[in-house]
Short mmCIF file of C-alpha atoms in Angstrom, two decimals:
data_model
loop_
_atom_site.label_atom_id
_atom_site.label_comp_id
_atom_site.label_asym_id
_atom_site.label_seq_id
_atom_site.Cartn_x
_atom_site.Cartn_y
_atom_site.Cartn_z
CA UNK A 1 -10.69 -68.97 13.90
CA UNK A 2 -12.70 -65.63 14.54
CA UNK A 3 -14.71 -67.46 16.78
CA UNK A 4 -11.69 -68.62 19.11
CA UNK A 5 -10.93 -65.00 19.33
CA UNK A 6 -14.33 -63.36 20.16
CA UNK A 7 -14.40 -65.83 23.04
CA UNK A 8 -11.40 -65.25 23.92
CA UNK A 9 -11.69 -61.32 23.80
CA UNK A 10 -14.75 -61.74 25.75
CA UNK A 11 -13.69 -63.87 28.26
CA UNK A 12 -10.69 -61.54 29.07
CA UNK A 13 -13.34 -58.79 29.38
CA UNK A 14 -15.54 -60.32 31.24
CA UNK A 15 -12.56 -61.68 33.73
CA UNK A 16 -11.35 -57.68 33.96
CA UNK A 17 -14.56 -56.89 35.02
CA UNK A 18 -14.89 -60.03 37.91
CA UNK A 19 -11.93 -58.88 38.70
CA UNK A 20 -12.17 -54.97 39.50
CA UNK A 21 -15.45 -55.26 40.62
CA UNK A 22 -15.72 -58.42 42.52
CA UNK A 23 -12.30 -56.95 44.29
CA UNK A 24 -14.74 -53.94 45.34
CA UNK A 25 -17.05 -55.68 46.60
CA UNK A 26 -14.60 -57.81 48.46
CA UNK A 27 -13.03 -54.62 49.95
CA UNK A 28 -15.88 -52.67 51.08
CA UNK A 29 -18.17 -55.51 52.11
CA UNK A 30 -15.75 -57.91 54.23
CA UNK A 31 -11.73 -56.95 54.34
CA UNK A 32 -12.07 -53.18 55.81
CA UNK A 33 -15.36 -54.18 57.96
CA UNK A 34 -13.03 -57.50 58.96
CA UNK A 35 -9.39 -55.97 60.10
CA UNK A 36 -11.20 -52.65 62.01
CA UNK A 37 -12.98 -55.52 63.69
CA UNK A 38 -10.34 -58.03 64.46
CA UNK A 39 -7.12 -55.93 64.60
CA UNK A 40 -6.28 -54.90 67.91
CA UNK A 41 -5.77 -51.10 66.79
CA UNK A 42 -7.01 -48.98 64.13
CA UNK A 43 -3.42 -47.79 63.10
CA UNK A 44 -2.75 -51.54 61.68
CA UNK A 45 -5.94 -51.85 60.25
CA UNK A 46 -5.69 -48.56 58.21
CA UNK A 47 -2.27 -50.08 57.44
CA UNK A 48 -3.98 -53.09 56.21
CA UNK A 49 -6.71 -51.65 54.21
CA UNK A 50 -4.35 -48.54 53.07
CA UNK A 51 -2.04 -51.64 51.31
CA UNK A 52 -5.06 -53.52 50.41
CA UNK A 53 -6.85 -50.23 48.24
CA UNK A 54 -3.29 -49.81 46.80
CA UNK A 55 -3.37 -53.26 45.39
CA UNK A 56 -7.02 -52.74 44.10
CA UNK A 57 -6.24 -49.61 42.51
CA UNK A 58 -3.30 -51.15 40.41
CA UNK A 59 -5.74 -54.25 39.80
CA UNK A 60 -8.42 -51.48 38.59
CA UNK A 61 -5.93 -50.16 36.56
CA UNK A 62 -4.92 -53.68 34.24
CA UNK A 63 -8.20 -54.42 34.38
CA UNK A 64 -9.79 -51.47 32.93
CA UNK A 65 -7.17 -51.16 30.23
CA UNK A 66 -7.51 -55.23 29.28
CA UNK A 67 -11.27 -54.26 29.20
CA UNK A 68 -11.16 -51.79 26.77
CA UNK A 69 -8.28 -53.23 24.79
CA UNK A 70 -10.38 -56.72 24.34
CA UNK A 71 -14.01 -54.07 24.00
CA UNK A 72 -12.45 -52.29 21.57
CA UNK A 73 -10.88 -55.49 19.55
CA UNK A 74 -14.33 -57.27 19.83
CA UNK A 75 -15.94 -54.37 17.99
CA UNK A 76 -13.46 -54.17 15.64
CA UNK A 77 -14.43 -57.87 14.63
CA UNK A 78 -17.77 -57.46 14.35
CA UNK A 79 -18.61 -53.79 13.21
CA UNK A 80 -15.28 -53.55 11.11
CA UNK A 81 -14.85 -50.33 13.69
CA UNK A 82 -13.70 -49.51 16.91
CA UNK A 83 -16.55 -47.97 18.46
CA UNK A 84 -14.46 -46.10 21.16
CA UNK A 85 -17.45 -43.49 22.15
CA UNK A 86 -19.44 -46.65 23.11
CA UNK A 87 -21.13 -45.82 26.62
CA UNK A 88 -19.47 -49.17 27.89
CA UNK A 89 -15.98 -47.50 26.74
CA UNK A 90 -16.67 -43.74 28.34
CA UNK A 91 -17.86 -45.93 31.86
CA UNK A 92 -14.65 -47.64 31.74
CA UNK A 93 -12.48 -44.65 31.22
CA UNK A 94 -14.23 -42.72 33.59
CA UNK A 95 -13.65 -45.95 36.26
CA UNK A 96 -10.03 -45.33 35.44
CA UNK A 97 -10.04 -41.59 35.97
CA UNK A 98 -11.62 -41.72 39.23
CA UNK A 99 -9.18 -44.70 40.29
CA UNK A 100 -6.06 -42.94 39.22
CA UNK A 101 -7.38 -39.60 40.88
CA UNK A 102 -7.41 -41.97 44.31
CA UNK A 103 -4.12 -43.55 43.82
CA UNK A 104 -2.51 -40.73 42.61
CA UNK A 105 -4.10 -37.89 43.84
CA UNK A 106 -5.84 -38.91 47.15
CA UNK A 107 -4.47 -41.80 48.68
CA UNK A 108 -0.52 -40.01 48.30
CA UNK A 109 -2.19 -37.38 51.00
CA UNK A 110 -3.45 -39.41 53.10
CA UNK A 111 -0.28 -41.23 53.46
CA UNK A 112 1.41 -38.08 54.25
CA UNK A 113 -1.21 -36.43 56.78
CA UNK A 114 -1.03 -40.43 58.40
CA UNK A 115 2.52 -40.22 59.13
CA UNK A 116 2.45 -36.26 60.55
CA UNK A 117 -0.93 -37.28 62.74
CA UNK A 118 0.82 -40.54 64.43
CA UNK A 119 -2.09 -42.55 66.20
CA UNK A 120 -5.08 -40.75 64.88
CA UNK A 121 -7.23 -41.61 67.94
CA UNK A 122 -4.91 -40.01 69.87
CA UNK A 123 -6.26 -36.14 67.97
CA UNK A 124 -9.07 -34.24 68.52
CA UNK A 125 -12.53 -34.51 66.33
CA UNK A 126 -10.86 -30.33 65.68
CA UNK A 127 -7.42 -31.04 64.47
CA UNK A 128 -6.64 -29.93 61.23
CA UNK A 129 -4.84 -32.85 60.17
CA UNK A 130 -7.86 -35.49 61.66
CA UNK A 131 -10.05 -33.39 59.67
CA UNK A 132 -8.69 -33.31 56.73
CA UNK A 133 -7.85 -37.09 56.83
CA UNK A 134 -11.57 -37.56 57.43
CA UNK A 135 -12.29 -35.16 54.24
CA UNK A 136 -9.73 -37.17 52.18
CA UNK A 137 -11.11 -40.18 53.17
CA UNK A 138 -14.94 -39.74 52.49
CA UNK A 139 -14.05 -38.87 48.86
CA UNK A 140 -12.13 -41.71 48.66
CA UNK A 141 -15.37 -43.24 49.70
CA UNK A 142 -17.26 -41.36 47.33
CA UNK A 143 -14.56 -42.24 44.46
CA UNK A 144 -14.50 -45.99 45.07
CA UNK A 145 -18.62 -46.13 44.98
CA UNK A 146 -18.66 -44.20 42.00
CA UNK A 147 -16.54 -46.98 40.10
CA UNK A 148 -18.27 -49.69 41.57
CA UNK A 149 -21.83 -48.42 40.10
CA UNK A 150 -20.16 -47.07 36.84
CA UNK A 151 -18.69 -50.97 36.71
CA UNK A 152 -22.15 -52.46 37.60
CA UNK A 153 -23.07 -50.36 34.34
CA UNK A 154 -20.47 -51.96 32.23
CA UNK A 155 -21.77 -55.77 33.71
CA UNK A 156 -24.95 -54.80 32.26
CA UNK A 157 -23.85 -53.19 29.33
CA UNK A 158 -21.40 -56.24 28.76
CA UNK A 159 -24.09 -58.40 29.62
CA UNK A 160 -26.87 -57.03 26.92
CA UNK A 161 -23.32 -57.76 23.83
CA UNK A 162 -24.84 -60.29 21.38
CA UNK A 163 -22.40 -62.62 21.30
CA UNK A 164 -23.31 -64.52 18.32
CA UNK A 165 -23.24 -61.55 16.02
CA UNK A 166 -19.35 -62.17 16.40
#
């Protein structure tokens, strides 16, 4: 019976992981690069990928905490301990704290600085709004790149678990 569950525990990690950071790589490699290309305006593509990073986020957000939850159960199983200092653990909850700073924190402004601009390629490189958009949006950049290398961490990390010590 134990071994039914460390499967299953690490199956459900390893699908949190696919998950968050296939959905990353998704994003940044072919969705945003797709609509600014085949949209006919940037407005509905930033509508597009603004909905799209929304949905990632709350995907992120499951994701991480069925990671941890199923990490955390795993190690219970086979150390008899929780292990929640692990460095797989800390990667994890530092993927959530960036994400949540981006939903919550970033992504709320950007909404709000979208609808006082209008059509931002209607503004000046100078306004103040464009400019901080652009600000905004590079550490949103910044943000989502951080979690994707602090997840391709956690694949490797993941990846090294003996399995058959369960």
């Amino acid at each position: 019976m134990t071994g039914f569950y460390a499967v299953t525990l690490r199956t459900l990690m390893l699908l949190a992981l696919i998950a968050w950071i296939g959905g990353l790589i998704f994003f940044s490699f072919v969705l945003a690069p797709t609509v600014f290309t085949v949209l006919p305006s940037r407005e509905m593509a930033g509508n597009v990928v603004s909905r799209s990073l929304t949905s990632l986020h709350w995907i992120g957000l499951v994701s991480g905490v069925v990671f941890l939850a199923c990490s955390l159960a795993c190690n219970q199983m086979k150390f008899a301990q929780l292990k929640p200092f692990a460095a797989a653990h800390i990667f994890v909850l530092l993927m959530l704290a960036l994400t949540l700073v981006s939903q919550f924190g970033i992504t709320p402004r950007m909404h709000t600085l979208r609808a006082e601009m209008g059509t931002i390629d209607n503004l000046s490189l100078a306004d103040s709004c464009r400019v901080e958009f652009d600000r905004l949006h590079a550490w949103s950049t910044r943000i989502e790149g951080g979690v994707f290398f602090l997840g391709l961490a956690v694949v490797v990390l993941t990846a090294r678990r003996d399995p058959s010590a369960h």
